[in-house]
C-alpha positions as a printed Julia matrix, in Angstrom:
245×3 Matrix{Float64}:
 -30.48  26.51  -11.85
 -27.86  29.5   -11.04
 -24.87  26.9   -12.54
 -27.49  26.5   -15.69
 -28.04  30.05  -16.55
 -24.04  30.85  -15.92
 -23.03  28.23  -18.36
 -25.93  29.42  -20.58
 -27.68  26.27  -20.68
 -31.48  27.91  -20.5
 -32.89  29.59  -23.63
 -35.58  31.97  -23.19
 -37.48  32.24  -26.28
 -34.9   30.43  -28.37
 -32.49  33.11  -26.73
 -29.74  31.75  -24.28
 -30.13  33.8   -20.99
 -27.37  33.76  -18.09
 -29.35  35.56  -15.3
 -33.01  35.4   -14.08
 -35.41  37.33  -16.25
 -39.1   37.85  -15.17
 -41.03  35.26  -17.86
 -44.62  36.14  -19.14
 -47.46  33.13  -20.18
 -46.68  31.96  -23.42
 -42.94  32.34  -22.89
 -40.97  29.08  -24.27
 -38.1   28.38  -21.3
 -35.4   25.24  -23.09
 -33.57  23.7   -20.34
 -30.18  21.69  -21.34
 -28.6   18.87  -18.7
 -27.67  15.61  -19.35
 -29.45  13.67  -16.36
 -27.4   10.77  -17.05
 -24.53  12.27  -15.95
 -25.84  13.29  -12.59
 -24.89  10.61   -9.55
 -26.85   8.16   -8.44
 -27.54   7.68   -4.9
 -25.99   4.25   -3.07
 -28.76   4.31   -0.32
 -31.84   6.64    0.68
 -35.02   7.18    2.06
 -36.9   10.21    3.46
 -34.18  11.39    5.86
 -30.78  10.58    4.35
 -28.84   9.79    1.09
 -25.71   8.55    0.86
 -23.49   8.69   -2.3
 -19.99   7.5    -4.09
 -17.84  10.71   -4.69
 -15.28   9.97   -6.99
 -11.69  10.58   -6.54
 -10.21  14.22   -7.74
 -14.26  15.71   -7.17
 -13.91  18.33   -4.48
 -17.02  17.54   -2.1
 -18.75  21.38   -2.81
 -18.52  20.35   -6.3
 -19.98  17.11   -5.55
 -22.65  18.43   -3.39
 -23.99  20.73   -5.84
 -25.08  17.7    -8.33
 -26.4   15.68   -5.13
 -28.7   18.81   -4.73
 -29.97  18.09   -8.52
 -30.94  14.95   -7.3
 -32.18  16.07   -3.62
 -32.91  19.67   -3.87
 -33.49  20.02   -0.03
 -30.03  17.71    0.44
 -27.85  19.29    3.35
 -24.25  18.66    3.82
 -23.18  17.1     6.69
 -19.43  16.36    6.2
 -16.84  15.95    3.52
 -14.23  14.3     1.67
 -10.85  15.3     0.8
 -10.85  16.01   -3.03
  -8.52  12.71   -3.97
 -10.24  10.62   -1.3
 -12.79   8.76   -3.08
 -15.84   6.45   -1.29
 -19.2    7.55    0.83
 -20.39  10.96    1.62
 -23.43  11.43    3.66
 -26.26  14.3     3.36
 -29.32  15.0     5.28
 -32.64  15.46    3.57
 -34.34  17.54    6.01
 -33.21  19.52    8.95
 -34.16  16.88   11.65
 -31.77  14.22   10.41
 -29.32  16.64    9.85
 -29.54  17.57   13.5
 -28.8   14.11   13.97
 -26.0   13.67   11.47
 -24.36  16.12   12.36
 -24.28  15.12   16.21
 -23.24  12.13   14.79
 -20.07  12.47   13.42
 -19.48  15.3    16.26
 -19.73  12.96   18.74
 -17.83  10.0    16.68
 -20.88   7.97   17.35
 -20.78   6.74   13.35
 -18.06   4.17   12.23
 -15.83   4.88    9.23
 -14.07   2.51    7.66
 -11.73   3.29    5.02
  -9.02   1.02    2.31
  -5.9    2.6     1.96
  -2.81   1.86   -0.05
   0.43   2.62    2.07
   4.4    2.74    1.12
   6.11   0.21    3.11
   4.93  -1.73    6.01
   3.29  -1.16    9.03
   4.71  -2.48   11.84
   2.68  -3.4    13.98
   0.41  -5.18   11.35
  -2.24  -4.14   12.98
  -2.7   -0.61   15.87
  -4.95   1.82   17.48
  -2.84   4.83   17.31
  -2.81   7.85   19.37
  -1.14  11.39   18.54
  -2.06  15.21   17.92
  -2.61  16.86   14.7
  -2.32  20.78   13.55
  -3.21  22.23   10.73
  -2.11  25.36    9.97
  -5.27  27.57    8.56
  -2.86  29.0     5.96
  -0.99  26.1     4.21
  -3.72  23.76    5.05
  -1.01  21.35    5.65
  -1.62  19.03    8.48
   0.92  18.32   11.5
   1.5   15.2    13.51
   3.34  14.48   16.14
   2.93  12.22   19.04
   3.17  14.41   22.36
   0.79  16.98   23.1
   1.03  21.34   22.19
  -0.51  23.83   22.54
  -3.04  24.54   19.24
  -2.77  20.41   18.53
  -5.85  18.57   18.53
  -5.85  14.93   19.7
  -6.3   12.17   17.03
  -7.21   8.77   17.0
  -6.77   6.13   13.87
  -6.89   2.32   13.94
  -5.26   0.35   10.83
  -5.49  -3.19   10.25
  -2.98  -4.85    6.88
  -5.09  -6.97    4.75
  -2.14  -7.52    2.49
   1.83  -6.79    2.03
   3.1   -6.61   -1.58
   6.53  -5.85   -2.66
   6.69  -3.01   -2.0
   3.26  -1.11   -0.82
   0.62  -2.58    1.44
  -3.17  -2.69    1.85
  -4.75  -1.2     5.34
  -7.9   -0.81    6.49
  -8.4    2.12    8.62
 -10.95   3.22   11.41
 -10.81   6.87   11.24
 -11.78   7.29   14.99
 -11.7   11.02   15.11
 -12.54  12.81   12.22
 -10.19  15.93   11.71
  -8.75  17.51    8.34
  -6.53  15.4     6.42
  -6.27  13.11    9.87
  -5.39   9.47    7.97
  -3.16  11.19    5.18
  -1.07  12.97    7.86
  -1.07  10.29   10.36
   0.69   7.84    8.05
   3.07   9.62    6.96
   3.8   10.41   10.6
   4.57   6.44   11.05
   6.46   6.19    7.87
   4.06   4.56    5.77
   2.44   7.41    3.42
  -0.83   7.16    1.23
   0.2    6.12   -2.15
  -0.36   8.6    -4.25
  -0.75  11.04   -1.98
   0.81  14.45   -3.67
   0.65  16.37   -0.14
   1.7   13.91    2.16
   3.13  11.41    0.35
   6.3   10.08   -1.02
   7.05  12.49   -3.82
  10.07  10.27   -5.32
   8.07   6.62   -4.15
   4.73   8.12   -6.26
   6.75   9.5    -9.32
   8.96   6.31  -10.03
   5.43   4.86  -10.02
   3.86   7.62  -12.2
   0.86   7.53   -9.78
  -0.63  10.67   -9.3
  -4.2   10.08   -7.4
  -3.96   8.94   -3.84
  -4.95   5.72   -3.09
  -7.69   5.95   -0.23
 -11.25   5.01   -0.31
 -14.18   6.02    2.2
 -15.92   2.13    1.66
 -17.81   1.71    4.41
 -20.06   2.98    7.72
 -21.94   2.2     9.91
 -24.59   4.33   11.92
 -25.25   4.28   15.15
 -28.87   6.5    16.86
 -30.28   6.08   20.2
 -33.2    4.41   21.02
 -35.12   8.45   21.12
 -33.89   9.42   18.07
 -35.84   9.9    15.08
 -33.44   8.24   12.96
 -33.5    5.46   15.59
 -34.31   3.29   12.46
 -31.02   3.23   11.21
 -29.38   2.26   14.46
 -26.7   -0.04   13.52
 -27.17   0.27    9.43
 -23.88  -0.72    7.54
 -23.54   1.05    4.2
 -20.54   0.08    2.04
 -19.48   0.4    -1.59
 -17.64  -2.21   -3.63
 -13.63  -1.93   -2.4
 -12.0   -0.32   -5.25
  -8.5   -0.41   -3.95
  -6.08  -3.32   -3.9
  -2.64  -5.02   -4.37
């Protein structure tokens, strides 16, 4: 309602208004949304709904047309603005207890396509390092021994695919910190394409590609047996793959 009445998109007696007034019986209130453009939810039930954010949406944005859906939705994480795929929100403040212990505790799988310059080698590797991100830049750091202020990361890759030129992983984002599988392969040499932050600026431009290529496609939940969300213990959620060679 407050993003209606600051775009003026509520008359009040054939008047537009853009902050609350006190309304009397008999008043006339004209509300104007298109409903069709608001998201539609790839799973939910009483506790949770999951959704597709689409790539360049910054997840406030997003979350603020999930909450025209699901009024009493909660956020429980994110997704970087380019990173496109599933973003999870709790419905009431149990499961979002649980949620977010969840993804605290890396309990939750998330599986993710990505589009990388070059080729892995290995093809496939559970890699280990330690990430900073500096609260200013927002820029994430990599690098593989440990310091003091860097956090210790964990991402598994798998290559579907090789092209000419790029090639098409599947990553396990094991940890879950800021910007963890953008930074992390361009640590190993083999940047998100697209990526305008961590990527290959030259690689990207040649190319004239200027979204990163990474998709949030699939998780899976995992609840103990006490849990009230116990239900979804080993639910797998995934949206159609959207990225590939």
């Amino acid at each position: 309602m407050r993003r209606l009445l600051r775009k003026k998109e509520i008359k009040l007696n054939g008047k537009r208004v853009n902050s609350d007034l006190t309304c009397e019986k008999g008043d006339l209130i004209e509300v104007y949304t298109d409903i069709s453009s608001l998201p539609a939810p790839v799973f939910s039930d009483e506790n949770i709904a999951v959704f597709n954010k689409p790539a360049g949406t910054l997840s406030e944005d997003f979350y603020l047309s999930v909450k025209e859906v699901f009024p009493s939705a909660l956020a429980v994480h994110r997704l970087d603005r380019n990173t496109r795929g599933l973003i999870v929100y709790a419905l009431n403040a149990v499961s979002e207890r649980e949620l977010l212990a969840g993804f605290k505790n890396r309990t939750f799988r998330k599986f993710y396509l990505a589009e990388v310059v070059g080729s892995p080698s290995p093809a496939a590797a559970t890699l280990t390092a330690y990430l900073y991100k500096d609260a200013e830049s927002g820029y994430a750091v990599v690098r593989s021994s440990p310091l003091k202020g860097y956090e210790k990361i964990k991402t598994a890759y798998k290559t579907r695919k090789n092209g000419e030129f790029t090639s098409l992983l599947e990553v396990e984002l094991i940890t879950g910190k800021t910007h963890q599988i953008r930074a992390h392969m361009k640590f190993i040499g083999n940047p998100i394409v697209g990526d305008e932050k961590y990527g290959d600026a030259a690689f990207n431009k040649s190319r004239g590609i200027h979204r990163q290529r990474l998709q949030a496609y699939r998780i899976v939940f995992r609840f103990g047996k006490d849990s009230p969300l116990a239900y979804l213990d080993g639910k797998e959620i995934s949206v159609p793959e959207e990225i590939d060679l």
